[in-house]
Amino acid sequence: MPVTLDLRQAIVHKVHGQSEEGLREVIENSVDGPEAALPGLGVVFEMIWKDLDPAKQDRVLSMLHRHLDKLTPGSITS
């Protein structure tokens, strides 16, 4: 019987046991990388988001809002 992992489990399996430097490498190789890497970044962001208290979530939202305000629709990179 084949083992089936959902996307979250697969991403966690890939990064589990990584050193901080290994995690940095995974993230930096995913940022501005192929679109296939975006779900992995989403899973990582979800883990971080769940660990933030509401004040830090507000700071992240403000930072995201500022970055989005600088973009022109159709221009994904800054």
XYZ file of C-alpha atoms in Angstrom:
78
model
C 0.000 0.000 0.000
C 1.557 3.374 -1.016
C 2.177 6.032 1.598
C 0.315 9.272 0.884
C 1.448 12.598 2.315
C -0.465 15.810 2.002
C 1.406 18.929 0.914
C 1.954 20.232 4.445
C 3.339 16.886 5.582
C 5.620 16.686 2.554
C 7.029 20.171 3.180
C 7.526 19.536 6.890
C 9.226 16.231 6.029
C 11.578 18.072 3.650
C 12.656 20.710 6.181
C 12.464 18.663 9.393
C 15.865 18.267 10.988
C 17.456 21.065 8.957
C 19.893 23.370 10.689
C 19.054 27.080 10.721
C 21.510 27.526 7.844
C 19.790 24.708 5.957
C 16.409 26.364 6.509
C 17.817 29.676 5.288
C 19.068 27.961 2.149
C 15.684 26.348 1.492
C 13.928 29.718 1.903
C 16.453 31.724 -0.120
C 16.384 29.163 -2.936
C 12.581 29.360 -2.970
C 12.205 33.154 -2.888
C 12.069 34.405 -6.490
C 12.526 30.782 -7.530
C 10.252 28.546 -9.523
C 6.534 28.790 -8.829
C 6.594 25.179 -7.656
C 8.416 26.447 -4.545
C 5.597 28.817 -3.542
C 3.468 26.222 -1.725
C 6.492 25.345 0.413
C 6.965 28.972 1.364
C 3.273 29.104 2.211
C 3.629 26.167 4.596
C 6.664 27.780 6.218
C 4.792 31.089 6.528
C 1.836 29.265 8.082
C 4.114 27.778 10.762
C 5.584 31.197 11.517
C 2.170 32.916 11.510
C 0.734 30.445 14.023
C 3.650 31.162 16.373
C 3.267 34.963 16.298
C 1.337 36.842 18.914
C -1.345 39.231 17.575
C 0.930 42.298 17.807
C 3.595 40.616 15.668
C 0.940 39.429 13.223
C -0.140 43.071 12.906
C 3.482 44.090 12.173
C 3.764 41.416 9.488
C 0.488 42.581 7.950
C 1.700 46.195 7.941
C 4.955 45.157 6.280
C 3.086 43.137 3.659
C 0.672 46.019 3.052
C 3.581 48.452 2.529
C 5.206 46.088 0.013
C 1.945 45.586 -1.854
C 1.355 49.349 -2.014
C 4.683 49.719 -3.848
C 3.710 47.226 -6.559
C 1.891 47.948 -9.757
C -0.590 45.246 -10.778
C 1.173 43.001 -13.237
C 4.526 43.756 -11.627
C 5.255 40.985 -9.158
C 8.864 41.982 -8.390
C 9.862 45.282 -6.851
